XYZ file of C-alpha atoms in Angstrom:
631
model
C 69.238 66.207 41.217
C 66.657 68.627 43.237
C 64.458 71.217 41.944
C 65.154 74.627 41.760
C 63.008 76.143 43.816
C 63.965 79.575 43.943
C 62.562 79.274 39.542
C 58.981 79.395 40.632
C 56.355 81.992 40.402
C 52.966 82.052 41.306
C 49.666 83.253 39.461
C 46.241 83.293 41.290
C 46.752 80.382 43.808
C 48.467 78.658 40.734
C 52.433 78.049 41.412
C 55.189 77.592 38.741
C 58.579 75.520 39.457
C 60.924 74.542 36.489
C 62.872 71.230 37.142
C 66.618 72.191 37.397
C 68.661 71.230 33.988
C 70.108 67.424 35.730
C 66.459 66.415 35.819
C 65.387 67.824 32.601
C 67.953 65.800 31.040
C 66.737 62.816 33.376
C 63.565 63.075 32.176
C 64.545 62.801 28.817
C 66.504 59.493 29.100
C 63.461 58.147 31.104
C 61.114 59.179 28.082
C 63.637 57.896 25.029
C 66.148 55.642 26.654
C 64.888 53.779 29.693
C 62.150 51.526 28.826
C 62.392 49.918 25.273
C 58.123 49.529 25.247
C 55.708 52.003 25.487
C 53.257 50.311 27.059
C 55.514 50.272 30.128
C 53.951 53.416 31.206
C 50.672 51.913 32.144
C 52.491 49.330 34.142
C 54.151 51.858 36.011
C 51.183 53.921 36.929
C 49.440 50.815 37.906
C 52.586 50.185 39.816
C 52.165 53.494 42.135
C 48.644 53.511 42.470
C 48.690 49.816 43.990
C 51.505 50.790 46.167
C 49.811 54.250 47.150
C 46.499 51.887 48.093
C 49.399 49.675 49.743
C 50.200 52.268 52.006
C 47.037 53.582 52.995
C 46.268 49.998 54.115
C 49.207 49.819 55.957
C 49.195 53.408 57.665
C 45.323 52.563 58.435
C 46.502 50.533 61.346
C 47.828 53.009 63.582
C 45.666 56.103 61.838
C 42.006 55.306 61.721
C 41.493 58.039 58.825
C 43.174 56.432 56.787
C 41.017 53.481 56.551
C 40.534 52.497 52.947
C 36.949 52.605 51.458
C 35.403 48.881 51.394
C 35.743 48.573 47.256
C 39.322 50.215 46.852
C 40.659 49.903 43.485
C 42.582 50.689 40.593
C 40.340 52.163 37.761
C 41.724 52.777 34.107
C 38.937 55.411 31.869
C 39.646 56.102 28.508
C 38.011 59.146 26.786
C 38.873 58.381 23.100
C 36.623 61.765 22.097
C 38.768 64.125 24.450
C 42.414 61.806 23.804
C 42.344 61.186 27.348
C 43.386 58.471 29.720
C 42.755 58.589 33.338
C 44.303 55.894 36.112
C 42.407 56.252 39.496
C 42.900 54.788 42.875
C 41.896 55.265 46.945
C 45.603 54.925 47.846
C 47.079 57.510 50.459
C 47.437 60.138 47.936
C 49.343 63.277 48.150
C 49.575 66.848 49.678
C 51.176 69.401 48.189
C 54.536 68.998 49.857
C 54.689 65.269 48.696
C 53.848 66.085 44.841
C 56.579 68.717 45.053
C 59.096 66.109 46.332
C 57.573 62.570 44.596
C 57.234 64.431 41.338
C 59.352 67.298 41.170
C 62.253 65.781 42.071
C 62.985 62.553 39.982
C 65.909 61.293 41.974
C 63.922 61.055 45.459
C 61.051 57.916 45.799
C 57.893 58.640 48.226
C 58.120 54.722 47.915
C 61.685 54.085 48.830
C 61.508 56.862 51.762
C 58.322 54.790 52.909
C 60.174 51.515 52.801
C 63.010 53.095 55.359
C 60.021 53.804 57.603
C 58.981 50.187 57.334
C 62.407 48.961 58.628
C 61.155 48.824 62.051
C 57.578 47.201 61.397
C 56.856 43.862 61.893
C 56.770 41.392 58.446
C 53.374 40.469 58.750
C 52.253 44.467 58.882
C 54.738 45.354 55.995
C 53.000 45.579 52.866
C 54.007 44.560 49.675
C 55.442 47.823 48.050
C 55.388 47.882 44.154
C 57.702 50.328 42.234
C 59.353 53.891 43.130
C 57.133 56.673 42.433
C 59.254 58.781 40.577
C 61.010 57.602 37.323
C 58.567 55.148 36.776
C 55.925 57.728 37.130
C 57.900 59.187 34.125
C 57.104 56.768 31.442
C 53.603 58.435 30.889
C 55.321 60.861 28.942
C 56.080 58.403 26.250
C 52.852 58.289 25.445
C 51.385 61.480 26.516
C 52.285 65.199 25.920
C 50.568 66.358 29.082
C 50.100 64.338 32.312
C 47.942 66.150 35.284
C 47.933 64.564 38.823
C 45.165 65.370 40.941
C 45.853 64.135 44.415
C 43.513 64.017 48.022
C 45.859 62.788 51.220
C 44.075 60.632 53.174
C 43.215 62.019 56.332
C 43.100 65.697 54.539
C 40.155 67.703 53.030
C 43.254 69.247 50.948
C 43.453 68.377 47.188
C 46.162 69.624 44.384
C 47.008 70.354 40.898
C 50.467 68.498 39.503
C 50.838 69.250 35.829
C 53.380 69.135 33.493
C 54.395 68.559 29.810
C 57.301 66.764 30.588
C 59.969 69.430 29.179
C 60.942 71.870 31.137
C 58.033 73.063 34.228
C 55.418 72.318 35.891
C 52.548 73.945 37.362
C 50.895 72.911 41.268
C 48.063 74.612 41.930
C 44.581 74.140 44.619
C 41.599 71.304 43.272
C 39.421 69.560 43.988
C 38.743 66.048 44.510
C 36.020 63.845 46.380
C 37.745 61.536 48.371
C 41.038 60.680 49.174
C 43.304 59.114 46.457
C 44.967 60.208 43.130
C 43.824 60.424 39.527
C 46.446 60.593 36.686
C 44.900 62.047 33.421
C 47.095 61.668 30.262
C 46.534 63.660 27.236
C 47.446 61.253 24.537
C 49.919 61.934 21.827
C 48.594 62.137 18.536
C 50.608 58.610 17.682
C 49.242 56.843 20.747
C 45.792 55.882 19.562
C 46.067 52.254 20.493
C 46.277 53.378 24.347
C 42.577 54.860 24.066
C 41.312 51.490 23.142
C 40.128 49.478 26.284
C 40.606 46.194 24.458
C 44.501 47.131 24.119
C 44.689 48.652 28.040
C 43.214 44.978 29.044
C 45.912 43.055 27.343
C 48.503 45.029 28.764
C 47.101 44.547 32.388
C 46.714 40.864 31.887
C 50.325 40.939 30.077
C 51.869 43.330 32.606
C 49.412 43.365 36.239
C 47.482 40.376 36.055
C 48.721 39.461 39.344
C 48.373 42.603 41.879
C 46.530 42.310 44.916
C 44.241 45.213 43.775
C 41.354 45.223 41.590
C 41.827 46.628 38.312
C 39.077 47.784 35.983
C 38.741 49.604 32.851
C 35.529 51.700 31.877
C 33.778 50.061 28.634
C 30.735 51.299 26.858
C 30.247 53.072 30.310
C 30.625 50.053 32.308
C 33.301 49.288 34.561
C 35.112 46.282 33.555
C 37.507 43.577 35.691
C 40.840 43.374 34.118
C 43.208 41.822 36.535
C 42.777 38.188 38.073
C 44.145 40.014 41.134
C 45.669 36.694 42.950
C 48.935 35.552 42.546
C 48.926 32.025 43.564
C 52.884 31.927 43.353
C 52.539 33.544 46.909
C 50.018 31.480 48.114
C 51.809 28.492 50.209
C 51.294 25.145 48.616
C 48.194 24.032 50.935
C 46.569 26.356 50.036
C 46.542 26.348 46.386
C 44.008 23.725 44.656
C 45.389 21.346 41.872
C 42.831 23.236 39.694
C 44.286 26.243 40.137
C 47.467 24.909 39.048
C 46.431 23.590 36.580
C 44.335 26.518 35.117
C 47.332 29.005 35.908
C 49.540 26.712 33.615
C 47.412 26.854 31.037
C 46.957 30.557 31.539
C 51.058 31.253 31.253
C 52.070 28.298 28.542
C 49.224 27.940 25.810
C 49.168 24.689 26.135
C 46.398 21.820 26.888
C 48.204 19.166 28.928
C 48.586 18.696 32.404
C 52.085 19.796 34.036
C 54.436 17.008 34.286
C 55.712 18.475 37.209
C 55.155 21.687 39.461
C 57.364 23.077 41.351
C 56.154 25.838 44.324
C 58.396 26.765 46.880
C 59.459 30.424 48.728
C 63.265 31.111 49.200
C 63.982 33.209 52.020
C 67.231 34.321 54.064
C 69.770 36.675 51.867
C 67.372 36.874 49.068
C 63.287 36.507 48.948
C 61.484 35.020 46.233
C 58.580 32.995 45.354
C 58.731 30.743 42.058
C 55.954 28.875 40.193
C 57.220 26.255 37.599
C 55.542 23.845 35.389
C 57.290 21.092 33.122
C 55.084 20.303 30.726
C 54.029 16.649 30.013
C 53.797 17.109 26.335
C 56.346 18.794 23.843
C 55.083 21.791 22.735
C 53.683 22.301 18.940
C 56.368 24.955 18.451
C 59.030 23.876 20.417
C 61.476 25.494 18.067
C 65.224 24.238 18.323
C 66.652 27.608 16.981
C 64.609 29.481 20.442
C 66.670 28.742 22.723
C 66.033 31.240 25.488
C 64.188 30.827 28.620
C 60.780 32.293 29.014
C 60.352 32.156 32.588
C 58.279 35.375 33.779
C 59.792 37.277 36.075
C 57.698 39.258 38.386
C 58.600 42.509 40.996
C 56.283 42.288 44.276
C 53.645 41.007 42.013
C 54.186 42.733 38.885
C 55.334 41.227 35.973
C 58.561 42.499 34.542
C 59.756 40.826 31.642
C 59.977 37.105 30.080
C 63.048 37.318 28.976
C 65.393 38.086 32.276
C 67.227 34.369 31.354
C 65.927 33.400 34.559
C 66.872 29.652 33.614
C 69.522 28.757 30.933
C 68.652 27.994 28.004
C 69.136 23.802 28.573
C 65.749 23.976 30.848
C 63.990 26.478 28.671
C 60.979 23.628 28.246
C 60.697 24.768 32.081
C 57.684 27.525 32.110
C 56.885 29.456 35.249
C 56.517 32.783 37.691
C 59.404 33.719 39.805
C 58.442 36.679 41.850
C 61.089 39.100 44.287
C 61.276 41.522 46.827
C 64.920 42.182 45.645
C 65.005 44.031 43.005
C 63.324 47.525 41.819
C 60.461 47.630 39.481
C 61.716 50.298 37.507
C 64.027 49.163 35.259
C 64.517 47.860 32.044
C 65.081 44.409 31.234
C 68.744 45.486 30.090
C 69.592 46.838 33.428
C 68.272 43.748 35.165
C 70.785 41.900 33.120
C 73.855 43.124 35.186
C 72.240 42.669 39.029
C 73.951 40.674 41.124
C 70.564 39.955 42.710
C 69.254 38.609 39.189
C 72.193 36.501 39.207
C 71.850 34.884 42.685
C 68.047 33.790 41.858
C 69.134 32.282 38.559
C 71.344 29.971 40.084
C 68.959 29.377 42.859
C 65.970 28.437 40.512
C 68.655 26.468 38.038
C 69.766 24.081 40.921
C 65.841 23.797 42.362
C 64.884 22.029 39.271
C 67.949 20.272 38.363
C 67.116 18.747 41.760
C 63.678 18.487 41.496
C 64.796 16.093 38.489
C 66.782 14.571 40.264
C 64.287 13.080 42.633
C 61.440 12.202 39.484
C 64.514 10.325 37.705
C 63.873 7.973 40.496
C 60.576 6.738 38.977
C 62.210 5.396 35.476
C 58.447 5.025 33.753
C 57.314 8.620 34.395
C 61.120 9.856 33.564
C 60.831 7.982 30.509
C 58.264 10.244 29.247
C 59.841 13.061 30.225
C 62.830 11.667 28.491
C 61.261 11.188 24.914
C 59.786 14.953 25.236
C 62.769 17.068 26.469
C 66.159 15.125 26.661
C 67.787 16.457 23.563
C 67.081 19.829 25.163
C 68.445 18.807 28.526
C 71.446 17.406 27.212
C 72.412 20.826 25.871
C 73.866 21.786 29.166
C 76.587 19.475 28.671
C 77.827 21.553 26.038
C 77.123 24.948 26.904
C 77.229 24.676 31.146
C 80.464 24.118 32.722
C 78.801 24.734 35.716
C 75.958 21.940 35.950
C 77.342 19.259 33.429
C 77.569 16.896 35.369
C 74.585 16.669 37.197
C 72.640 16.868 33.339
C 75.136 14.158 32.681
C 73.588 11.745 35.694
C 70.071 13.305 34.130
C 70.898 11.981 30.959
C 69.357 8.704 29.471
C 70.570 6.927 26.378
C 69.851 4.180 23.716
C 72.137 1.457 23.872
C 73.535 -1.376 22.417
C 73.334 -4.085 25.204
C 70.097 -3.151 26.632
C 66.670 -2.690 25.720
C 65.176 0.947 26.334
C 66.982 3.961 28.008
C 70.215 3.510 30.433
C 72.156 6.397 32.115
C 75.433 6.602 32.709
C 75.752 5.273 35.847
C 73.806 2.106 35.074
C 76.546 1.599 32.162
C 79.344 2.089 34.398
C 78.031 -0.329 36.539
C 77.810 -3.033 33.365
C 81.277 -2.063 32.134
C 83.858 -4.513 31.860
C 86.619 -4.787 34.258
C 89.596 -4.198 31.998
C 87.257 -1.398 30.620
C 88.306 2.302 31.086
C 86.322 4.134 28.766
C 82.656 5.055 27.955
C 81.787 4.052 24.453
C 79.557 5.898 21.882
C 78.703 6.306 18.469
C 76.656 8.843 16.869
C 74.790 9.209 13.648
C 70.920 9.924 13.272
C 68.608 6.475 14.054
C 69.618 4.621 17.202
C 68.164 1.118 15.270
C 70.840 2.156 12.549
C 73.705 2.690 14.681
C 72.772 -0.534 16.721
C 73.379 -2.228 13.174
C 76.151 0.105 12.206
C 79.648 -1.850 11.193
C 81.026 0.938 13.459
C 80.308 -1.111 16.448
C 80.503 -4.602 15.460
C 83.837 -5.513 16.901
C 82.991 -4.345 20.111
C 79.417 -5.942 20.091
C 81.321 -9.205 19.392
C 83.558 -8.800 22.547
C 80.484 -7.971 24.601
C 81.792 -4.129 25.149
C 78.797 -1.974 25.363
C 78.030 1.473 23.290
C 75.865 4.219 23.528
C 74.019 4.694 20.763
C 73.537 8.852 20.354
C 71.040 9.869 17.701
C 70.459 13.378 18.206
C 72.346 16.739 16.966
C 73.882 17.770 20.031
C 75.398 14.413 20.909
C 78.030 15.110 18.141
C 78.948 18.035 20.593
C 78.658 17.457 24.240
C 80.870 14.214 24.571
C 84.043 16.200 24.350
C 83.318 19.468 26.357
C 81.885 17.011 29.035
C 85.087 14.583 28.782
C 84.616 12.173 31.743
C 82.200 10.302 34.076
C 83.048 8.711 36.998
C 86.963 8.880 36.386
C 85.968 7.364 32.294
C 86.643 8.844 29.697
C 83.876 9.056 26.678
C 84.968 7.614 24.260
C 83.818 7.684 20.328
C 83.993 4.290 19.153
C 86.246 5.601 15.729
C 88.281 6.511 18.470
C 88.826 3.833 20.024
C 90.177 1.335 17.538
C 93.208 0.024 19.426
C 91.141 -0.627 22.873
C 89.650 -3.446 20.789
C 92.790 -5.595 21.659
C 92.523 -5.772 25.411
C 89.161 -7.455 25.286
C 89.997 -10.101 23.377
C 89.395 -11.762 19.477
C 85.813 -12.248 18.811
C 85.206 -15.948 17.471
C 84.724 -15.048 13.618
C 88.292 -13.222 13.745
C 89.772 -16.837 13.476
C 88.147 -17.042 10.136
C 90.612 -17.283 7.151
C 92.345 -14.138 6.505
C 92.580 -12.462 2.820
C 95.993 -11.782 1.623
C 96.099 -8.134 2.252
C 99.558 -7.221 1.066
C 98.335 -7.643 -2.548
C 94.681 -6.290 -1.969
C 95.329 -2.647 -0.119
C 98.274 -1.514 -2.835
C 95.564 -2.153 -5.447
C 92.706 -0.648 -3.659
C 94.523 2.408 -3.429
C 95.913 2.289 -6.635
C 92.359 2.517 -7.703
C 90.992 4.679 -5.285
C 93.495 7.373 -5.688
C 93.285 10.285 -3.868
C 89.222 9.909 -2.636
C 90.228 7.788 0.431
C 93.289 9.080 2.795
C 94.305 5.190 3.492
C 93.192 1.959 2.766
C 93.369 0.147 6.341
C 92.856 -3.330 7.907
C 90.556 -4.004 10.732
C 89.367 -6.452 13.412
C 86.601 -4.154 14.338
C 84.025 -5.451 11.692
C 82.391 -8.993 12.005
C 79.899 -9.276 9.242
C 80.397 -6.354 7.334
C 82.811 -6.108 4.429
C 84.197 -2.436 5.050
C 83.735 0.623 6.687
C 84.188 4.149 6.513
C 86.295 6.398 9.269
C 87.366 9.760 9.877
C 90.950 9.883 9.965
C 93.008 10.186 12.990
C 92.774 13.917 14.575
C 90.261 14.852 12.288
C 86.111 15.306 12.928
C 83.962 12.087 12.807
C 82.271 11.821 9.443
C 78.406 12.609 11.596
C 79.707 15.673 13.060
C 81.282 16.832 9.491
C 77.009 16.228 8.019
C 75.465 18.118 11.266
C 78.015 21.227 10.005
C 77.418 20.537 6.282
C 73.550 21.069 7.267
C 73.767 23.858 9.147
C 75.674 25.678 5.836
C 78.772 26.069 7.947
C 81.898 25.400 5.782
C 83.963 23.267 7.169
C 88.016 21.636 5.263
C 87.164 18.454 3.112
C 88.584 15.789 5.131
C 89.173 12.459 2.847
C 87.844 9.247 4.381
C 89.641 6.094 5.679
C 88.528 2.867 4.045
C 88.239 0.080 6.309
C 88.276 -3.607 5.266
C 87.251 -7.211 7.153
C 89.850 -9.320 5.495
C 87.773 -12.294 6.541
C 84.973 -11.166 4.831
C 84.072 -13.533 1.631
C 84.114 -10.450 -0.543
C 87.355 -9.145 0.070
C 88.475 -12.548 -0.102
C 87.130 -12.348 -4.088
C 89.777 -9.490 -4.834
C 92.369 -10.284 -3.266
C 91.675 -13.320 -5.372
C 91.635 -11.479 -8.618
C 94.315 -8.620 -8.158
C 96.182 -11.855 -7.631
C 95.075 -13.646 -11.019
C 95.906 -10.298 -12.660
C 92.296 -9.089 -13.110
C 91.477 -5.190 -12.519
C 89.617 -4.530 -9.874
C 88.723 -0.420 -10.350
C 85.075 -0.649 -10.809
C 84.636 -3.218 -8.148
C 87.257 -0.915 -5.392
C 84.698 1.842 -6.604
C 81.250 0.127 -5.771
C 83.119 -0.605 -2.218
C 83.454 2.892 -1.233
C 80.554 3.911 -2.860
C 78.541 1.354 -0.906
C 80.849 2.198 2.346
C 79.628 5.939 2.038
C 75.643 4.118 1.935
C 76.712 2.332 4.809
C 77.529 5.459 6.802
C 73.558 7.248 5.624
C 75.733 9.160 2.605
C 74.996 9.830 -0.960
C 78.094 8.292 -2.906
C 79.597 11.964 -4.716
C 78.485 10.685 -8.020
C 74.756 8.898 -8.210
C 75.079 8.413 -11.568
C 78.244 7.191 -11.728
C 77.777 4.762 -9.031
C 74.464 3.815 -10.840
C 76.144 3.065 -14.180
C 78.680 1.028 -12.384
C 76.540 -1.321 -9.812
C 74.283 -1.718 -14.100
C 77.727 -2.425 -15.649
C 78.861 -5.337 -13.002
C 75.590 -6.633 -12.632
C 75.279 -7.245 -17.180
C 78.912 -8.399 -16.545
C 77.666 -11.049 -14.137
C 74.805 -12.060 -15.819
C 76.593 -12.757 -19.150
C 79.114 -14.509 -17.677
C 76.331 -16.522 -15.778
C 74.920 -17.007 -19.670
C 77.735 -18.348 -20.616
C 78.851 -20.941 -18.104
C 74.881 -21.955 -18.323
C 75.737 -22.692 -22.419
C 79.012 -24.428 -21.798
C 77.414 -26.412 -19.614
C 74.443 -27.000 -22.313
């Protein structure tokens, strides 16, 4: 894609090229198709004037005429009476030769051919280059229907003329211009108001260039204005960057109030460069919404911030806030093409496996974890589920309730407390630790000393499966797990007298019908009548209410009713299915009050109500009249 230079005429000094058809239809995409924000434009331009002033520094060290002016910066006018916006620097600037290839031809960089000169200079004389002047340069037109470059080379008394509406020419022609540098003067489209405004121009440099090494300003009420903090402490090494400014710069990037829990600095270099900044909050955030799940790390090109949502951590650390800045990748391009770079890639896994370690070491100190814990554990434990990659490292991360211990245990600690006929990792879940530690769920293996894990929040109904094992055990759900009761032995109240159950369960179900899939036995319960499980095969009756929340439909799956036959009450009917008596509305109460048990509404309230009323007038008038036999 080159222009066509044998299309050009020339009128009094003044010099017409048309841009051959490949880059007209370029130049289109860039306008309509590449960036998916207008205010990208400003970033670009911003972009090339801090690399321009980039190079003149650079080339002033072997060319004394190049030296840069003592207050070199990047200046941003807006003339809202003429619809005009004009971005200034005292970079290198251009001749005419260089305008003719930088912004007639879209397809060749004056950066990138400047970087292949740098190959051979030293790192610490190698400036940090930002963007490729030429499609980025492009963007203006998004917002403008005119864009004239004025440019001065340093070390020239030359200036030049680069205008063009973006369609289908452009003109070059002799000017005029002070000193050496460029000014690019937009004429703003009729729906581009907002970019007049210097209010709007200074939230898009803090959004977009807070960071450059340049100073920014913007012309207000006639003054000139700061609008860039202009250091970018991510780059700074660790010594010499104050806890303040840590502290301040969190603030500045998360919203929030609190001190970092942790901070993570650090430069990677070898096959890929880049510098990270990373907080972890100490506090959950007001808004810590479950359903945002992405990662909001910012990432930044030589300075310049890109985007905040390049997935630069998955979305299991996405309480993780933070800068990661790299030489590696081009500025021009839109967060949708950064999505497929290999480069993008390495970095994620890079940063991912920096802080997994990072809490790693802090799980060593169980007090400060602890708080860390209570704010972002559910979150953390996501990556269980939806990681194959890192499971198990979030796995040894992980901290649980339990039911032999007081406050939070990992896995490893309850490994190391299993049993030693024990082969299995036992859990229950449901939605209040206290109430599971109670639950008749886990009372048999309470009463043979077998320790469970007692998971209370909406992803533990999920990762236990997908994560499988630990350590060579598997996890285990306790309704799972029935028939591991026997190798650990009968629990002292299990030699209790025994109900007749032969007579009881053909009643029961007899009764019940079709609302319970069996009618079952069990030595898991101690002093709980009954129990409700999910059948064999099918899902346990707290995942089957996490999917009935979340509106998903899921196949009715009936219950199994489990009974303690040496509990006193099912010692009562067996007693009276044996004397002959009915027992419907008493089998109905049970599984009513089972469904309680599990933190369910029985199917029918008012049914259940009119039955608990009817047993309980029953009682009391046959109460009334023993007391008047006895009178």
């Amino acid at each position: 894609m080159t222009e066509t230079a044998t299309n050009a005429t020339t009128h009094k000094g003044s010099e017409t090229r048309e841009f051959s058809a490949e880059v007209g239809r370029l130049l289109d995409l860039v306008v309509h198709s590449l960036y998916s924000e207008r205010e990208i434009f400003l970033r670009e331009l911003v972009a090339n004037s801090a690399d321009a002033t980039d190079r003149r520094r650079f080339e002033a060290l072997t060319d004394a005429a190049q030296a840069l002016p003592e207050n070199a910066r990047i200046s941003i006018n807006p003339d809202k009476d003429a619809r005009l916006l004009t971005i200034s620097d005292d970079g290198s600037g251009m001749s005419r030769d260089e305008l003719v290839a930088n912004l007639g031809t879209i397809a060749r960089s004056g950066t990138r051919a400047f970087g292949q000169k740098l190959e051979t200079a030293s790192p610490e004389d190698r400036p940090s280059l930002i963007g490729q002047f030429g499609v980025g340069f492009y963007a203006a037109f998004m917002v403008a229907d005119k864009v004239d470059v004025v440019s001065r080379r340093a070390g020239s008394d030359e200036a030049w003329r680069w205008s063009s509406d973006g369609k289908g020419a452009y003109t070059l022609e002799p000017a005029t211009r002070e000193k050496a540098g460029t000014d690019i003067t937009l004429h703003i489209k009729s729906d581009a108001d907002e970019f007049l405004d210097p209010w709007r121009l200074q939230s898009i440099i803090r959004k977009w260039s807070d960071h450059i090494a340049w100073p920014v300003t913007i012309m207000r009420d006639g003054k000139e204005e700061a609008a860039n903090e202009g250091t970018a402490l991510w780059r700074k090494s660790r010594n010499d960057v104050t806890e303040e400014q840590l502290e301040e710069f969190y603030r500045h990037i998360s919203h929030n109030f609190d001190k970092p829990w942790d901070t993570l600095h650090w430069r990677a270099e070898g096959t890929m460069e880049f510098s990270a900044l990373l907080f972890i909050p100490s506090s959950r955030p007001f808004e810590f919404g479950e359903q945002m799940r992405e990662s909001k790390v910012r990432l930044h090109v030589r300075r310049m911030f890109i985007t905040d949502d390049a997935e630069i951590l998955p979305p299991w650390l996405r309480f993780v806030q933070g800068v990661v800045d790299t030489e590696d990748l081009p500025l021009n391009v839109s967060r949708e093409m950064l999505q497929a770079t290999p480069v993008l890639a390495r970095i994620r896994k890079a940063v991912t496996t920096k802080v997994v370690n990072e809490l790693k070491t802090r799980a060593k100190d169980a007090e400060a974890y602890t708080t860390f814990w209570n704010n972002f554990g559910p979150v953390l434990k996501e990556g269980m589920w939806d990681d194959p990659t890192y499971k198990t490292d979030v796995a040894a991360l992980s901290r649980f309730r339990s039911s032999a211990v007081e406050g939070l245990t990992s896995l490893d600690d309850y490994v190391s407390r299993m049993k030693p006929e024990q082969d299995a990792i036992y859990y229950v879940t449901g939605d209040n630790a206290d109430v599971l530690n109670a639950s008749p769920q886990i009372e048999g293996f309470k009463a043979r000393g077998v320790e469970v894990l007692l998971l209370s929040d909406p992803v533990d109904s999920f990762w236990p499966e997908r994560l499988g094992t630990y350590e060579g055990k598997n996890l285990r759900n306790v309704a799972q797990g029935l028939n591991d009761l026997e190798k650990f032995g009968v629990p002292e109240a299990s030699t209790a007298e025994k109900a007749d159950m032969s007579i009881l369960l053909p009643a029961l179900k007899t009764a019940l019908g079709d609302t319970v899939s069996d009618i079952r036995a069990t030595d898991r319960l101690v002093s709980s009548a009954m129990v409700l499980s999910a059948p064999e095969g099918g899902p346990d009756l707290q995942l089957r209410k996490l999917m009935q929340r979340s509106g998903q439909d899921i196949p009715d799956v009936t219950p199994v009713l489990e009974l303690n036959p040496a509990h006193p009450i099912i010692h009562t009917l067996a007693q009276k299915v044996q004397a002959g008596n009915t027992i419907d509305t008493l089998a109905r109460i049970l599984l009513d009050v089972a469904s309680i048990q599990n933190g369910e509404t029985p199917k029918d309230v008012n049914a259940f109500s009119r039955r608990i009323m009817d047993y309980l007038a029953g009682s009391m008038q046959g109460a009334n009249t023993q007391q008047g036999q006895a009178d």
